[in-house]
CSV table of C-alpha atoms and ligand atoms in Angstrom, one decimal:
chain,number,residue,atom,x,y,z
U,943,MET,CA,0.0,0.0,0.1
U,944,GLY,CA,1.3,3.4,-0.9
U,945,ARG,CA,1.4,6.5,1.5
U,946,GLY,CA,-2.0,7.6,2.3
U,947,GLU,CA,-3.6,5.0,-0.2
U,948,HIS,CA,-6.6,4.5,2.4
U,949,THR,CA,-7.2,8.2,3.0
U,950,PHE,CA,-7.2,9.1,-0.7
U,951,ARG,CA,-9.6,6.4,-1.5
U,952,GLU,CA,-11.9,7.3,1.3
U,953,ILE,CA,-12.0,11.1,0.2
U,954,MET,CA,-12.8,10.1,-3.3
U,955,THR,CA,-15.5,7.9,-2.7
U,956,GLN,CA,-17.0,9.9,-0.1
U,957,THR,CA,-20.1,10.9,-2.4
U,958,ASP,CA,-21.0,7.2,-2.6
U,959,ALA,CA,-21.5,7.0,1.1
U,960,TRP,CA,-23.4,10.2,0.9
U,961,LYS,CA,-26.0,8.3,-1.2
U,962,THR,CA,-26.5,5.5,1.1
U,963,ALA,CA,-26.6,7.9,4.2
U,964,LEU,CA,-29.5,9.8,2.5
U,965,ASP,CA,-31.1,6.4,1.9
U,966,GLU,CA,-30.9,5.6,5.5
U,967,VAL,CA,-33.1,8.6,6.7
U,968,PHE,CA,-35.5,8.6,3.6
U,969,PHE,CA,-36.4,4.6,4.5
U,970,ARG,CA,-36.4,4.8,7.9
U,971,ARG,CA,-38.6,8.4,8.1
U,972,GLU,CA,-41.4,6.5,9.9
U,973,GLU,CA,-39.3,5.4,12.8
U,974,ILE,CA,-37.8,9.0,12.9
U,975,GLU,CA,-41.2,10.8,12.8
U,976,ARG,CA,-42.1,8.4,15.8
U,977,LEU,CA,-39.0,9.4,18.1
U,978,PHE,CA,-39.6,13.2,17.2
U,979,PHE,CA,-43.3,13.6,16.9
U,980,TYR,CA,-44.4,11.6,20.2
U,981,ASN,CA,-41.9,13.5,22.4
U,982,ASN,CA,-42.4,17.2,22.6
U,983,TYR,CA,-38.4,17.9,23.0
U,984,GLU,CA,-37.7,21.6,24.3
U,985,GLU,CA,-34.0,21.0,23.1
U,986,ILE,CA,-31.6,18.8,21.2
U,987,ILE,CA,-28.2,18.1,22.4
U,988,PHE,CA,-25.5,17.0,20.1
U,989,THR,CA,-22.5,15.2,21.6
U,990,GLY,CA,-19.3,13.2,20.3
U,991,CYS,CA,-15.5,13.6,20.5
U,992,GLY,CA,-12.9,14.7,18.0
U,993,SER,CA,-14.4,14.8,14.6
U,994,ALA,CA,-17.8,14.0,15.8
U,995,HIS,CA,-17.6,16.8,18.4
U,996,TYR,CA,-16.9,19.4,15.4
U,997,LEU,CA,-19.9,17.6,13.6
U,998,SER,CA,-22.1,18.3,16.7
U,999,LYS,CA,-21.3,22.0,16.5
U,1000,THR,CA,-22.5,22.2,13.3
U,1001,ALA,CA,-25.3,19.9,13.4
U,1002,ALA,CA,-26.6,22.2,16.5
U,1003,ALA,CA,-26.4,25.4,14.6
U,1004,MET,CA,-28.0,24.0,11.7
U,1005,TRP,CA,-30.6,22.2,13.5
U,1006,GLN,CA,-31.9,25.3,15.5
U,1007,GLU,CA,-31.7,27.6,12.2
U,1008,MET,CA,-33.6,25.2,10.2
U,1009,THR,CA,-36.3,24.1,12.9
U,1010,GLY,CA,-36.5,26.7,15.4
U,1011,VAL,CA,-35.9,24.2,18.4
U,1012,ARG,CA,-33.1,25.1,20.6
U,1013,ALA,CA,-29.9,22.8,19.9
U,1014,LEU,CA,-26.7,22.6,21.7
U,1015,ALA,CA,-23.3,20.9,21.2
U,1016,PHE,CA,-21.2,19.5,24.0
U,1017,PRO,CA,-17.9,17.3,23.7
U,1018,ALA,CA,-18.7,14.1,25.5
U,1019,SER,CA,-16.2,14.6,28.0
U,1020,ASP,CA,-17.9,17.9,29.2
U,1021,MET,CA,-21.3,16.0,29.7
U,1022,VAL,CA,-19.6,13.3,31.7
U,1023,LEU,CA,-17.1,15.8,33.9
U,1024,PHE,CA,-19.3,18.7,34.1
U,1025,PRO,CA,-23.0,17.2,33.6
U,1026,ARG,CA,-24.8,20.1,35.1
U,1027,SER,CA,-23.1,22.5,32.6
U,1028,SER,CA,-24.8,20.7,29.5
U,1029,ILE,CA,-27.8,19.0,31.1
U,1030,VAL,CA,-30.8,20.5,32.7
U,1031,ALA,CA,-32.5,17.8,34.8
U,1032,GLY,CA,-36.2,17.2,34.0
U,1033,LYS,CA,-36.0,19.2,30.6
U,1034,PRO,CA,-37.3,17.4,27.7
U,1035,SER,CA,-34.4,16.8,25.7
U,1036,LEU,CA,-33.2,14.3,23.0
U,1037,LEU,CA,-29.5,13.4,23.0
U,1038,VAL,CA,-28.2,12.7,19.6
U,1039,ALA,CA,-24.7,10.8,20.2
U,1040,ILE,CA,-22.3,10.7,17.3
U,1041,SER,CA,-19.4,8.3,16.8
U,1042,ARG,CA,-18.0,6.8,13.8
U,1043,SER,CA,-17.1,3.4,16.0
U,1044,GLY,CA,-19.4,3.6,18.5
U,1045,GLU,CA,-16.8,2.4,21.0
U,1046,THR,CA,-15.3,5.9,22.2
U,1047,THR,CA,-15.4,5.6,25.9
U,1048,GLU,CA,-16.4,9.3,26.7
U,1049,THR,CA,-19.4,9.0,24.0
U,1050,ILE,CA,-20.7,6.0,25.7
U,1051,GLN,CA,-20.5,7.4,29.1
U,1052,ALA,CA,-22.1,10.7,28.0
U,1053,VAL,CA,-25.4,8.7,27.1
U,1054,LYS,CA,-25.2,7.1,30.5
U,1055,VAL,CA,-24.9,10.4,32.3
U,1056,PHE,CA,-27.9,11.8,30.0
U,1057,LYS,CA,-29.9,8.9,31.4
U,1058,LYS,CA,-28.9,9.2,35.0
U,1059,HIS,CA,-29.9,12.9,34.7
U,1060,GLY,CA,-33.5,12.0,33.6
U,1061,GLY,CA,-32.6,11.8,29.6
U,1062,LYS,CA,-35.1,9.4,28.1
U,1063,ASN,CA,-34.3,9.2,24.5
U,1064,VAL,CA,-31.0,9.0,22.6
U,1065,LEU,CA,-30.4,8.8,18.8
U,1066,VAL,CA,-27.3,7.4,17.9
U,1067,ILE,CA,-25.5,8.5,14.3
U,1068,THR,CA,-22.7,5.8,13.7
U,1069,CYS,CA,-20.9,3.8,11.0
U,1070,TYR,CA,-21.4,0.5,12.8
U,1071,GLU,CA,-24.7,-1.0,13.5
U,1072,ASN,CA,-23.8,-2.8,16.6
U,1073,SER,CA,-21.3,-1.5,19.2
U,1074,SER,CA,-21.1,-0.4,22.9
U,1075,LEU,CA,-23.0,2.7,22.1
U,1076,THR,CA,-26.0,1.4,20.1
U,1077,GLY,CA,-26.9,-0.7,23.2
U,1078,ASP,CA,-28.4,2.5,24.9
U,1079,ALA,CA,-30.0,3.9,21.6
U,1080,SER,CA,-33.6,4.6,21.1
U,1081,LEU,CA,-33.0,4.7,17.5
U,1082,ILE,CA,-29.8,4.0,15.5
U,1083,LEU,CA,-29.0,5.6,12.1
U,1084,VAL,CA,-25.9,4.0,10.5
U,1085,SER,CA,-23.7,5.4,7.4
U,1086,ARG,CA,-22.7,1.8,6.4
U,1087,GLU,CA,-20.4,3.1,3.7
U,1088,GLY,CA,-19.1,5.8,6.1
U,1089,LYS,CA,-16.5,3.0,7.4
U,1090,GLU,CA,-12.9,3.6,7.0
U,1091,VAL,CA,-9.6,2.2,7.4
U,1092,SER,CA,-7.8,5.4,8.0
U,1093,ILE,CA,-7.6,6.9,11.4
U,1094,ALA,CA,-8.4,10.5,10.4
U,1095,GLN,CA,-12.3,10.8,9.6
U,1096,THR,CA,-13.3,12.0,6.0
U,1097,ARG,CA,-15.9,9.8,4.2
U,1098,SER,CA,-17.3,8.7,7.7
U,1099,LEU,CA,-17.8,12.4,9.1
U,1100,SER,CA,-19.2,13.9,5.8
U,1101,SER,CA,-21.7,10.9,5.4
U,1102,MET,CA,-22.7,11.2,9.1
U,1103,LEU,CA,-23.1,15.1,8.6
U,1104,LEU,CA,-25.6,14.5,5.9
U,1105,ILE,CA,-27.7,12.0,8.1
U,1106,VAL,CA,-28.0,15.1,10.5
U,1107,MET,CA,-28.9,17.5,7.2
U,1108,ALA,CA,-31.5,14.8,6.0
U,1109,LEU,CA,-32.9,14.5,9.5
U,1110,ALA,CA,-33.5,18.2,10.1
U,1111,GLU,CA,-35.1,18.3,6.5
U,1112,ILE,CA,-37.9,16.0,8.0
U,1113,PHE,CA,-38.9,19.0,10.3
U,1114,VAL,CA,-38.7,22.0,7.8
U,1115,ASP,CA,-42.0,23.1,6.0
U,1116,GLY,CA,-42.3,24.9,3.0
U,1117,VAL,CA,-39.0,23.9,1.0
U,1118,ASP,CA,-38.3,20.7,-0.6
U,1119,TYR,CA,-34.7,20.2,0.9
U,1120,SER,CA,-35.1,16.4,0.3
U,1121,GLN,CA,-34.7,17.0,-3.6
U,1122,GLN,CA,-31.8,19.4,-2.9
U,1123,LEU,CA,-30.1,16.7,-0.8
U,1124,LYS,CA,-30.5,14.1,-3.4
U,1125,ARG,CA,-28.3,16.2,-5.9
U,1126,LEU,CA,-25.2,16.5,-3.6
U,1127,PRO,CA,-23.6,13.4,-4.4
U,1128,ALA,CA,-23.5,14.5,-8.3
U,1129,ILE,CA,-22.3,18.1,-7.2
U,1130,GLY,CA,-19.8,16.8,-4.8
U,1131,ASP,CA,-18.1,14.6,-7.6
U,1132,GLY,CA,-18.0,17.5,-9.9
U,1133,LEU,CA,-16.2,19.7,-7.2
U,1134,ILE,CA,-13.6,17.0,-6.7
U,1135,LYS,CA,-12.9,16.7,-10.4
U,1136,LYS,CA,-12.8,20.3,-11.0
U,1137,TYR,CA,-11.0,21.4,-7.9
U,1138,GLY,CA,-8.7,18.3,-7.2
U,1139,LYS,CA,-5.5,19.7,-8.4
U,1140,LEU,CA,-5.8,22.9,-6.4
U,1141,PRO,CA,-5.4,21.5,-2.9
U,1142,GLU,CA,-2.4,19.4,-4.5
U,1143,LYS,CA,-0.9,22.8,-5.6
U,1144,LEU,CA,-1.3,24.3,-2.2
U,1145,GLY,CA,-0.4,21.3,-0.3
U,1146,ARG,CA,2.9,21.2,-2.0
U,1147,ASN,CA,3.5,24.9,-1.7
U,1148,LYS,CA,6.3,25.0,1.0
U,1149,VAL,CA,5.5,28.7,1.6
U,1150,PHE,CA,2.6,27.8,3.6
U,1151,LYS,CA,3.3,27.0,7.0
U,1152,LYS,CA,0.3,28.3,9.2
U,1153,PHE,CA,-3.2,27.3,8.2
U,1154,PHE,CA,-6.3,29.3,9.5
U,1155,PHE,CA,-9.6,28.0,8.9
U,1156,LEU,CA,-12.5,30.7,9.1
U,1157,GLY,CA,-16.2,29.8,9.3
U,1158,SER,CA,-19.4,31.4,10.8
U,1159,GLY,CA,-22.6,30.0,11.9
U,1160,HIS,CA,-23.2,26.5,11.0
U,1161,LEU,CA,-19.8,26.6,9.2
U,1162,TYR,CA,-17.8,27.0,12.2
U,1163,GLY,CA,-17.9,23.4,13.1
U,1164,LEU,CA,-16.9,22.5,9.5
U,1165,ALA,CA,-13.9,25.1,9.8
U,1166,CYS,CA,-13.0,23.2,13.2
U,1167,GLU,CA,-13.0,19.9,11.3
U,1168,ALA,CA,-10.9,20.9,8.4
U,1169,MET,CA,-8.6,22.3,10.8
U,1170,LEU,CA,-8.3,19.0,12.7
U,1171,LYS,CA,-7.6,17.3,9.5
U,1172,MET,CA,-4.8,19.4,8.9
U,1173,LYS,CA,-3.3,19.0,12.2
U,1174,GLU,CA,-4.0,15.2,12.4
U,1175,MET,CA,-2.8,14.3,8.9
U,1176,SER,CA,-0.1,16.8,8.0
U,1177,LEU,CA,1.0,17.8,11.7
U,1178,SER,CA,0.9,21.6,10.3
U,1179,TYR,CA,0.1,24.5,12.5
U,1180,SER,CA,-3.6,24.9,11.9
U,1181,GLU,CA,-6.5,26.7,13.8
U,1182,ALA,CA,-10.0,27.5,13.2
U,1183,PHE,CA,-12.0,30.6,14.1
U,1184,HIS,CA,-15.4,32.5,13.7
U,1185,PHE,CA,-14.7,35.0,10.8
U,1186,LEU,CA,-15.1,38.0,12.7
U,1187,GLU,CA,-13.4,36.6,15.8
U,1188,PHE,CA,-10.3,36.4,13.9
U,1189,ARG,CA,-9.6,40.1,14.2
U,1190,HIS,CA,-9.9,40.1,18.1
U,1191,GLY,CA,-6.4,38.8,18.6
U,1192,PRO,CA,-5.6,35.7,16.3
U,1193,LYS,CA,-4.8,38.1,13.4
U,1194,ALA,CA,-1.6,39.0,15.1
U,1195,LEU,CA,-0.3,35.5,13.9
U,1196,ILE,CA,-0.8,36.5,10.0
U,1197,ASP,CA,2.3,36.8,7.9
U,1198,SER,CA,3.4,35.7,4.5
U,1199,GLU,CA,3.6,31.9,5.7
U,1200,SER,CA,-0.1,32.0,6.5
U,1201,LEU,CA,-2.8,30.5,4.2
U,1202,VAL,CA,-6.5,31.7,5.3
U,1203,ILE,CA,-9.1,29.3,4.5
U,1204,GLY,CA,-12.6,31.0,4.3
U,1205,LEU,CA,-15.7,28.9,4.3
U,1206,LEU,CA,-17.9,31.8,2.9
U,1207,SER,CA,-21.6,31.8,3.8
U,1208,THR,CA,-24.3,33.6,1.9
U,1209,PRO,CA,-25.7,35.8,4.9
U,1210,ALA,CA,-22.7,37.2,6.1
U,1211,ARG,CA,-20.8,36.9,2.9
U,1212,ARG,CA,-19.9,40.8,2.9
U,1213,GLU,CA,-18.7,41.0,6.3
U,1214,GLU,CA,-16.6,37.6,6.0
U,1215,LEU,CA,-14.9,38.7,2.8
U,1216,ALA,CA,-13.8,41.9,4.4
U,1217,VAL,CA,-12.0,40.0,6.9
U,1218,ILE,CA,-10.4,37.8,4.1
U,1219,SER,CA,-9.2,41.0,2.6
U,1220,GLU,CA,-7.8,42.5,5.7
U,1221,MET,CA,-5.7,39.5,6.0
U,1222,ARG,CA,-4.5,39.6,2.6
U,1223,GLY,CA,-3.4,42.9,3.5
U,1224,LEU,CA,-1.4,41.8,6.3
U,1225,GLY,CA,0.5,39.4,3.7
U,1226,ALA,CA,-1.6,36.1,3.9
U,1227,LYS,CA,-2.9,34.2,0.9
U,1228,ALA,CA,-6.6,33.3,0.7
U,1229,LEU,CA,-8.5,30.1,-0.3
U,1230,VAL,CA,-12.1,30.8,-0.4
U,1231,LEU,CA,-14.8,28.2,-0.9
U,1232,ALA,CA,-18.2,30.0,-1.9
U,1233,GLU,CA,-21.4,29.6,-3.7
U,1234,GLU,CA,-20.7,32.2,-6.1
U,1235,LYS,CA,-18.7,32.5,-9.4
U,1236,GLU,CA,-14.7,32.5,-9.1
U,1237,GLU,CA,-14.9,35.9,-10.9
U,1238,ASN,CA,-17.0,37.4,-8.1
U,1239,LEU,CA,-14.3,36.4,-5.3
U,1240,GLU,CA,-11.6,38.7,-5.0
U,1241,VAL,CA,-9.0,36.3,-3.5
U,1242,ASP,CA,-5.7,34.1,-4.5
U,1243,TYR,CA,-7.8,30.7,-4.7
U,1244,PRO,CA,-11.3,30.8,-5.3
U,1245,VAL,CA,-13.2,27.7,-5.3
U,1246,SER,CA,-16.8,28.2,-6.7
U,1247,LEU,CA,-19.3,25.4,-5.2
U,1248,SER,CA,-22.0,26.7,-8.0
U,1249,SER,CA,-24.4,24.2,-6.4
U,1250,GLY,CA,-27.5,26.4,-6.8
U,1251,LEU,CA,-28.5,25.0,-3.6
U,1252,LEU,CA,-29.9,26.6,-0.2
U,1253,ASP,CA,-27.1,27.4,2.5
U,1254,PHE,CA,-27.9,24.3,4.7
U,1255,ALA,CA,-28.1,21.9,1.7
U,1256,ARG,CA,-24.7,22.8,0.4
U,1257,ALA,CA,-22.7,22.8,4.0
U,1258,ILE,CA,-21.1,19.3,3.1
U,1259,LEU,CA,-19.8,20.6,-0.3
U,1260,TYR,CA,-17.1,22.4,1.5
U,1261,LEU,CA,-15.3,19.5,2.8
U,1262,PRO,CA,-13.9,17.3,0.1
U,1263,VAL,CA,-11.6,20.1,-1.1
U,1264,LEU,CA,-10.3,20.6,2.4
U,1265,HIS,CA,-9.9,17.0,3.1
U,1266,LEU,CA,-7.8,17.1,-0.1
U,1267,LEU,CA,-5.5,20.0,1.2
U,1268,ALA,CA,-4.7,18.2,4.4
U,1269,TYR,CA,-3.8,14.8,2.4
U,1270,HIS,CA,-1.5,16.5,0.2
U,1271,LYS,CA,0.0,18.7,2.8
U,1272,ALA,CA,0.6,15.4,4.7
U,1273,LEU,CA,2.3,14.1,1.6
U,1274,ALA,CA,4.6,17.0,1.1
U,1275,ASN,CA,5.7,16.9,4.9
U,1276,GLY,CA,6.7,13.2,4.2
U,1277,LEU,CA,4.0,11.7,6.3
U,1278,ASN,CA,1.5,9.1,6.0
U,1279,PRO,CA,-2.2,10.4,6.2
U,1280,ASP,CA,-3.4,6.9,6.8
U,1281,THR,CA,-1.8,6.7,10.2
U,1282,PRO,CA,-1.3,10.1,11.9
U,1283,ALA,CA,1.3,10.5,14.9
U,1284,HIS,CA,0.4,9.4,18.2
U,1285,LEU,CA,-3.4,8.4,17.4
U,1286,ASP,CA,-5.7,5.4,17.5
U,1287,MET,CA,-8.7,4.6,15.7
U,1288,VAL,CA,-10.7,4.9,19.2
U,1289,VAL,CA,-9.9,6.5,22.1
U,1290,ARG,CA,-10.7,3.9,25.1
U,1291,LEU,CA,-10.4,5.1,28.7
Z,2306,F1P,C1,-13.7,9.8,17.9
Z,2306,F1P,C2,-12.2,10.2,17.4
Z,2306,F1P,C3,-12.0,10.6,15.9
Z,2306,F1P,C4,-10.4,10.8,16.0
Z,2306,F1P,C5,-9.6,9.4,16.3
Z,2306,F1P,C6,-9.9,9.4,17.7
Z,2306,F1P,O1,-14.1,8.7,17.3
Z,2306,F1P,O2,-12.0,11.4,18.1
Z,2306,F1P,O3,-12.6,11.5,15.7
Z,2306,F1P,O4,-10.2,10.8,14.4
Z,2306,F1P,O5,-9.7,8.5,15.8
Z,2306,F1P,O6,-11.3,9.1,17.9
Z,2306,F1P,P1,-15.3,8.1,17.1
Z,2306,F1P,O7,-16.1,8.2,18.3
Z,2306,F1P,O8,-16.0,8.9,16.1
Z,2306,F1P,O9,-15.4,6.6,16.7
C-alpha cells in the first residue's frame, strides 16, 4: 500500500457514502418521525468526541436555524465531567450521540450520564450497527458506507453530517430540501473533479506553514473539522476561528507564511470577505470556498461551489477540497496520512 492510499480512496469515494446515508434517513422516516413527534423535545443536544464533536457543533447550529428548536453541542467529555453545565435535569431533551466507531469511552459514558439525569431518548448516528454505544439507543442511524481504514475521519464524517442534514430536513416546512440533498453526490463529484488539483498545488507549496480556517454560523464546526484534518494528517500549525473573531487577537499571527481558508456563507458574505481582504493586506494568501462564481471572489484561490442549493443543503460541499488539502500537505511533509502520529482509531479510557 502506498502512503495515504486509504485516506485518498476514502476522500474520493465519499459521495458514494452520501447516497447510502440519504437512503438510511429516507427509508426510515417513519421510525424517525415516531421518535420526534411523540416526544415534545424542548431541546436537542448533540455530542461526540474529536471529529464528531465538531460535527455536533455544525449540527446544532443548523438544527436550530432550520427547525427553530433549541439545539446545543457539547464534547462528550464535558457531559461526563461537568453534567450540570450541559444537562438541565427534567428538561425534555433528545440526545444525539455521534460516533464513527460507537466505541469511544466518553461518548458511551455521556449517554449514561444523560440517562442518569433523567434523559430518556437517545439517537445514535454511527458507521457500525452494533457497538457499545448502540445498546443504549432509542434509534440508530447508520452510515454503512462511511466505514474507514484510515484513522482520520473523512468519508465517515461527511456521510454522518448528511444524516443530520437529512434528519433536520424532515422537520422543515415549505422548502423541498430532500430534492436538494439528493443532488449533493453528483455536485460533490463535480467539485472533486474540477478542483482536485488545487489542494495538491497548495499542499505542495512549501511557503505555507500556518493554516487558518474561518467559518461562521453552522460553518464554524466544519472550519474546526478542516483544521483538525490538517493537524492530524500533516502535523501542520492550523487553527479555526469564527470569521469576525479572527480580528480579536488571532490576526496577530498572520504573515506571508499564512494561508487563510474561508468557508464563506451567503448571509454574512460581505462581512466575511472583508476579513479575508484585511488578512491579505497583512500578507496572507487566501483560499475561499463560496457559492458564487470564481470571478466574483477577489481572493488568491477561489473555489466556486456553484451548487444552486440553499445554504443548509450545501454545507457538506465545503469538505472534500479541504480533505484533499490536508492529505496533500501530509504527503508534502513526508508523512503517511493514513496513520497520524500518536493517534488510534478509537480512544478507550
Ligand atoms: C472519535 C475520534 C476520532 C479521531 C480519532 C480518535 O472517534 O476522536 O474523531 O479521528 O480516531 O477518535 P469516534 O467516536 O467517532 O469513533
